[in-house]
Each structure stands twice: as structure tokens, then as C-alpha cells.
Short mmCIF file of C-alpha atoms in Angstrom, two decimals:
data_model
loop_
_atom_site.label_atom_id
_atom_site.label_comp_id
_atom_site.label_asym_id
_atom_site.label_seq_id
_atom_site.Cartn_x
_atom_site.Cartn_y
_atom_site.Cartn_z
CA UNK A 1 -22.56 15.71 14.27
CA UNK A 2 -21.56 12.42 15.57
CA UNK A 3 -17.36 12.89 15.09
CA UNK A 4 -15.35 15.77 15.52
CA UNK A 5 -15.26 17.60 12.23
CA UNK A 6 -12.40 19.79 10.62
CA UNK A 7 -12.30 22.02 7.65
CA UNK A 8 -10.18 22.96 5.63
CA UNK A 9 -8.99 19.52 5.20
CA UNK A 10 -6.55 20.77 2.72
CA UNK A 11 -5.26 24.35 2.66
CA UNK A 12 -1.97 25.70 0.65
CA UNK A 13 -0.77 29.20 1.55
CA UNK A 14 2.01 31.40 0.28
CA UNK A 15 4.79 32.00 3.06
CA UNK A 16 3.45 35.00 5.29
CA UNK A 17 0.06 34.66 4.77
CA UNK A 18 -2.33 34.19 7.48
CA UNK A 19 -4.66 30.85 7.89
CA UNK A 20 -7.51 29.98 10.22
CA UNK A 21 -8.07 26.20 11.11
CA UNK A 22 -11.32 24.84 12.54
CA UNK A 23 -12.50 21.99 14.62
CA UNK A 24 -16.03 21.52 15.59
CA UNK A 25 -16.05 19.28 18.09
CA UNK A 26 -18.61 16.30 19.79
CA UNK A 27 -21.61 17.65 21.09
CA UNK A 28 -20.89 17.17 25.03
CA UNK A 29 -17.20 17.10 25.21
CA UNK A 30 -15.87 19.80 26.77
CA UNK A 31 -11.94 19.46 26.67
CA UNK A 32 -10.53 19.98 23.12
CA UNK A 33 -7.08 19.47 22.02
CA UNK A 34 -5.24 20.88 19.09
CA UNK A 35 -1.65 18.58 18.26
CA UNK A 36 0.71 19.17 14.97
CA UNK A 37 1.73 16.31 13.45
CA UNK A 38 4.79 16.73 10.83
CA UNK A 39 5.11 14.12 8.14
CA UNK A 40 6.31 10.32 9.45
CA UNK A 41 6.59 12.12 12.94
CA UNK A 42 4.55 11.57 16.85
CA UNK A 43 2.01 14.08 17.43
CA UNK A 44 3.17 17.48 18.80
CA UNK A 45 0.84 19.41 21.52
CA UNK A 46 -0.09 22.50 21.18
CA UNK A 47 -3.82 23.92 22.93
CA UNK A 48 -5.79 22.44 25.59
CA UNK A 49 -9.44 24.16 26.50
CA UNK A 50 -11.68 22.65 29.29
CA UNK A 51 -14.79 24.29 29.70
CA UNK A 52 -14.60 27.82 30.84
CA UNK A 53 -10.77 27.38 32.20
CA UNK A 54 -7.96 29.37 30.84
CA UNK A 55 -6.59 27.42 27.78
CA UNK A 56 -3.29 25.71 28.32
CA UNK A 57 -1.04 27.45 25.56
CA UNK A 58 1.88 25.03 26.42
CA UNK A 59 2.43 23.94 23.71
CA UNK A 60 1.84 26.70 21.01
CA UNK A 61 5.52 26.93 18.88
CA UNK A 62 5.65 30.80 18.85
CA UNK A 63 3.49 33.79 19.05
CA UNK A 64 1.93 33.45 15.52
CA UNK A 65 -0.17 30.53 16.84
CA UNK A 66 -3.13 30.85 18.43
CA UNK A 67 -6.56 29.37 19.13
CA UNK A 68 -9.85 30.20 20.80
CA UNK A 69 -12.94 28.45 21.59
CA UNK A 70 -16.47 30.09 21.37
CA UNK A 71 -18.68 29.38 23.45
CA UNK A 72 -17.46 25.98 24.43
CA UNK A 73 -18.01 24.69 21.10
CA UNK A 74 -16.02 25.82 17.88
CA UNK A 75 -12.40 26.15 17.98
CA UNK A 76 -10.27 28.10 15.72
CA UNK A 77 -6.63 27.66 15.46
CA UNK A 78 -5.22 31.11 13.89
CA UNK A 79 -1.64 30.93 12.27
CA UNK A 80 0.24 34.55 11.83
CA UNK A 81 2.52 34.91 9.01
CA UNK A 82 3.02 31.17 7.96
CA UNK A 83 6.14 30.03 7.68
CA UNK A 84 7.52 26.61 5.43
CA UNK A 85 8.29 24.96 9.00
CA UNK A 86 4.53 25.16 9.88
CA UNK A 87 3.44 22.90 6.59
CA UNK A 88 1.66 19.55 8.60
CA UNK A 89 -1.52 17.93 9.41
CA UNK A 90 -3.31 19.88 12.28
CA UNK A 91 -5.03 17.61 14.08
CA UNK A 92 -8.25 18.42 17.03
CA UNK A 93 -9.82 16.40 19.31
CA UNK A 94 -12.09 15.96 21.97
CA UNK A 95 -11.75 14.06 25.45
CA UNK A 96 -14.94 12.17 26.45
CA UNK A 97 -15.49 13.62 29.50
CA UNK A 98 -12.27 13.34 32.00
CA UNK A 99 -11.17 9.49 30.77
CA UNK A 100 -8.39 10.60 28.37
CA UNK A 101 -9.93 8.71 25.52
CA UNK A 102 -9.55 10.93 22.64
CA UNK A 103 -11.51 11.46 19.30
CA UNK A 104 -9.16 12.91 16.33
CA UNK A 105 -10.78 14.96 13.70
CA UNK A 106 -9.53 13.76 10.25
CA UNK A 107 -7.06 16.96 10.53
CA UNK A 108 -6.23 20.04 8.10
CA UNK A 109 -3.47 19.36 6.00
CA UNK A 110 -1.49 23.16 5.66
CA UNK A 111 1.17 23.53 3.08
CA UNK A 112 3.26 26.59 2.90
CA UNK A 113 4.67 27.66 -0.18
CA UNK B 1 9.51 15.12 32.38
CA UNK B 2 6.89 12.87 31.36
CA UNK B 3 7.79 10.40 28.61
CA UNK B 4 6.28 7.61 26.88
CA UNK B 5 8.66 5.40 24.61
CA UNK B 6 7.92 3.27 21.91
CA UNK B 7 9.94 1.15 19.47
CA UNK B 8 9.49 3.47 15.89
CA UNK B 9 9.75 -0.26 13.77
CA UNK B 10 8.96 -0.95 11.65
CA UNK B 11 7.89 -3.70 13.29
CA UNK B 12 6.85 -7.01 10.58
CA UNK B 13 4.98 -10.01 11.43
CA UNK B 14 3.66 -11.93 9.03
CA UNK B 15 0.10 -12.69 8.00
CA UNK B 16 -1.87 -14.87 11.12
CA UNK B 17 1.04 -14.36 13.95
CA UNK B 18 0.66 -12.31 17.09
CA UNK B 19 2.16 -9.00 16.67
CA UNK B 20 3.17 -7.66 19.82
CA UNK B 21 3.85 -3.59 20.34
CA UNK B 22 5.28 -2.14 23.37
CA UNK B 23 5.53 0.85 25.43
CA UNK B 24 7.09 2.05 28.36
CA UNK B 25 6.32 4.95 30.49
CA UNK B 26 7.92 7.16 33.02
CA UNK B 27 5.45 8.90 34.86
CA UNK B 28 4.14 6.67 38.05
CA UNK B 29 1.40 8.92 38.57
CA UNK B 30 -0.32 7.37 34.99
CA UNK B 31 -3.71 6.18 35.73
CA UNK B 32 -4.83 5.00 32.47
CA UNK B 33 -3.41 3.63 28.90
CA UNK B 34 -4.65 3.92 25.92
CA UNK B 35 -3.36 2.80 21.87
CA UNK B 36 -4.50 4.37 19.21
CA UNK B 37 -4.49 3.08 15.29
CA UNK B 38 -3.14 5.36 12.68
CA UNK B 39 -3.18 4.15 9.15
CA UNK B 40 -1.28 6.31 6.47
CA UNK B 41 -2.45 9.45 6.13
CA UNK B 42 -5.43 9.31 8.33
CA UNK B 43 -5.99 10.16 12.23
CA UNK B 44 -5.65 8.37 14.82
CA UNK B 45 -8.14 6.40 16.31
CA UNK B 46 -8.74 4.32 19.70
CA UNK B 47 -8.86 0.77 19.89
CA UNK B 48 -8.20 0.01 23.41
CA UNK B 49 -7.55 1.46 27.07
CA UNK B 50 -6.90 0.04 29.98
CA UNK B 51 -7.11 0.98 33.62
CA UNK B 52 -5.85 -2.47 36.11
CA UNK B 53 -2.98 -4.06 35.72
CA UNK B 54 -3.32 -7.32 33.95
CA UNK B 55 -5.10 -8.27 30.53
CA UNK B 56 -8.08 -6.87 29.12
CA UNK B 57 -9.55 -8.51 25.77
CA UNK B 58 -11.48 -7.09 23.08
CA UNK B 59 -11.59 -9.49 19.94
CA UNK B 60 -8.24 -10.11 18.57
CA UNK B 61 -6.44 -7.41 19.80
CA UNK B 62 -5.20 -7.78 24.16
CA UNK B 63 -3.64 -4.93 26.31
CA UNK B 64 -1.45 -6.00 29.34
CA UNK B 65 -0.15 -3.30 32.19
CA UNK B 66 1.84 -3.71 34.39
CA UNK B 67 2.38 -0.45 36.34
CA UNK B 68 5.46 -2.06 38.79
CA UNK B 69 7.43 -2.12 35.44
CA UNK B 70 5.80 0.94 33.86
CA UNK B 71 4.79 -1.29 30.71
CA UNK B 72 2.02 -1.56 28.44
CA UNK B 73 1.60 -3.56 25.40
CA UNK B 74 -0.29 -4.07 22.63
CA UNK B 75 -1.12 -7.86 21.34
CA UNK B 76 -2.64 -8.18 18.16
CA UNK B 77 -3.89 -12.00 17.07
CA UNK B 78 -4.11 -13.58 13.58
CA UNK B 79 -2.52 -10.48 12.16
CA UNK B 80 -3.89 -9.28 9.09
CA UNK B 81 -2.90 -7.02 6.19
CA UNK B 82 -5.24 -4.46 7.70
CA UNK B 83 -3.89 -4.55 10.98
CA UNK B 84 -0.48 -2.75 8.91
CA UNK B 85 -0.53 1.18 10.52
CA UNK B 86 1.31 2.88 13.09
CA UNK B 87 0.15 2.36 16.55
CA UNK B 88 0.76 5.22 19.36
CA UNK B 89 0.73 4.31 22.96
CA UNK B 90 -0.77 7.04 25.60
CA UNK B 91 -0.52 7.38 29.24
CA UNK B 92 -2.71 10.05 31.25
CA UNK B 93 -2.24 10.79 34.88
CA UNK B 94 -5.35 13.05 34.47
CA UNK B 95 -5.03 17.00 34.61
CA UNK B 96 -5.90 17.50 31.34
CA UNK B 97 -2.83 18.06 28.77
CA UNK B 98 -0.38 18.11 31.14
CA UNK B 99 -1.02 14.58 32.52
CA UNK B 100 -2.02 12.98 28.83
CA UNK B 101 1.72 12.09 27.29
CA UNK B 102 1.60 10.31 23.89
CA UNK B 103 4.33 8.12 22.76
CA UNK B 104 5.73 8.79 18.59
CA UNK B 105 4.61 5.17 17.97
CA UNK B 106 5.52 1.94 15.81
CA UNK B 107 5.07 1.16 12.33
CA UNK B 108 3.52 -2.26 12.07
CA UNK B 109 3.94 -3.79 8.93
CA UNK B 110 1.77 -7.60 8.15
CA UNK B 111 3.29 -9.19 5.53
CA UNK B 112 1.13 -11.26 3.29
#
């Protein structure tokens, strides 16, 4: 597709459940980053892939985040046991190649009951 | 620690004035600049970057760096309604995430 596209863009959850976010990204771009941003608040970092690199995990809150990337392309962002705290928009996006420019899926929006 | 700081605003200008946003960075090693448009409830997108110190024009809306100061700005002309969103200022010094350091932005409010 021509943007970076997200789904769920809506998803409620009961506390302790377990939710999977996805971001496919531009065909081409080969960094993708995953931020968190909380209501009236900057955006939070969390993943970084570049092509076949280790991911940068930085900034994942705790161990019931995490996030892969198949094949260079699709990228899942996996929370364990949600928790009220982790209700936001969860936002990808991919780097045209090495300029920093970004291009920001329209995000999931996660609510936990 | 890398930081980028920005005024939260809101910041209101009314309707046809320059609006002017502003953003100061810490990191020396910042290459390149970026500001990004976020309107309510939506994600952000990129309306300029710039790489040389001095202006760089694209319809109504200038950036300005100057990286002896560690400042970038934002100039918007004939402000409209529209123009009304948050606006987040980025630096990257390259490196992927570690060198790309977003500011939390400022609300900019046109008033009719």
C-alpha cells in the first residue's frame, strides 16, 4: 500500500488479557518504529528494527511487551497480561531510508478495562 | 541524555498572523530537524525538515536552524483555523532510535 497501515485501530481488552498490534509498513522502508503515545502526552519509544539487525528493545516498558518483524515486513507488537496503565494510541512507523523522516500509521487505540 | 524541548502552549495567534513555534535541542551531534503536524486524535505527520543552518521555505510554513544556538523553529504565515494542532519538533543525529529524539510538542491554537 502506499502508507503504513495499522489494524486494530480500536481494540478494548479486559485487564490481563493478551493483545497483538500490527503495522504493515511502506514497501521499501526498512527501519520501523513502534512509540506509545498516552492521551494529551509526547510520544514514548519503544522498538526500533532495521533490516536484519537485532531490534533495539530500549524502550519496551516491561517484559509483557514485545514485538517482532517477519521477514522485514510485518510487525507485531504483542502485549502480555494488559494492564489499565497500558490503555493509549500505539503508534508505527517507517523511516525512508536513513533520513529520519518518519511516516506514522494512523495508530491502534488499546483500552484496558 | 538527549533532549529536545518545546514550549507545551498552548500557543494562540490569531487568524492571518505568523505563528512562530520553537525548539531547542541538546545533542550537538543532531544532523537533521524535522516538525511534524498532529491534529486531535490523529498521527503525526511531516511537514518540514531541514538540514543547513538558515531558512528553508515551503509555502507558508519556514524552518530556521541555527545549530551554534541549538535552535529550530517553526514559522507558520497567514495562520489559519486549520493550521490549529500540536506540532512536535525532532532532531536525529542518525543511528537509528538512539540518535532520533522527539520533543512532547506545542498546542497551536488560530483563533478566528
Amino acid at each position: 500500500g502506499a502508507g503504513v497501515s495499522q489494524s486494530p485501530s480500536n481494540k478494548v481488552t479486559e485487564k490481563g488479557k493478551d493483545v497483538e498490534l500490527r503495522c504493515d509498513p511502506i514497501s521499501g522502508h526498512t527501519a520501523l518504529y513502534w512509540y506509545r503515545q498516552s492521551l494529551g502526552q509526547g510520544l514514548e519509544f519503544l522498538i526500533y528494527f532495521q533490516g536484519n539487525s537485532a531490534p533495539d528493545k530500549s524502550g519496551l516498558p516491561s517484559d509483557r511487551f514485545s514485538a517482532e518483524r517477519t521477514g522485514g515486513s510485518v510487525s507485531t507488537l504483542t502485549i502480555q497480561r494488559t494492564q489499565q496503565e497500558d490503555s493509549a494510541v500505539y503508534l508505527c512507523a517507517t523511516e525512508r531510508e536513513y533520513t529520519g523522516e518518519l511516516f506514522f500509521g494512523e495508530g491502534s487505540r488499546l483500552t484496558v478495562l | 541524555q538527549k533532549e529536545v524541548e518545546q514550549n507545551s502552549g498552548p500557543l494562540s495567534v490569531p487568524e492571518g498572523a505568523i505563528a512562530s513555534l520553537n525548539c531547542t535541542y541538546s545533542d550537538r551531534g543532531s544532523q537533521s530537524f524535522f516538525w511534524y503536524r498532529q491534529y486531535s486524535g490523529k498521527s503525526p505527520e511531516l511537514i518540514m525538515f531541514i538540514y543547513s543552518n538558515g531558512d528553508k521555505e515551503d509555502g507558508r510554513f519556514t524552518a530556521q536552524l541555527n545549530k551554534a544556538s541549538q535552535y529550530v523553529s517553526l514559522l507558520i504565515r497567514d495562520s489559519q483555523p486549520s493550521d490549529s494542532a500540536t506540532y512536535l519538533c525532532a532532531g536525529n543525529s542518525g543511528g537509528g532510535a538512539d540518535g532520533l529524539t522527539f520533543g512532547k510538542g506545542t498546542h497551536l491554537i488560530i483563533q478566528p
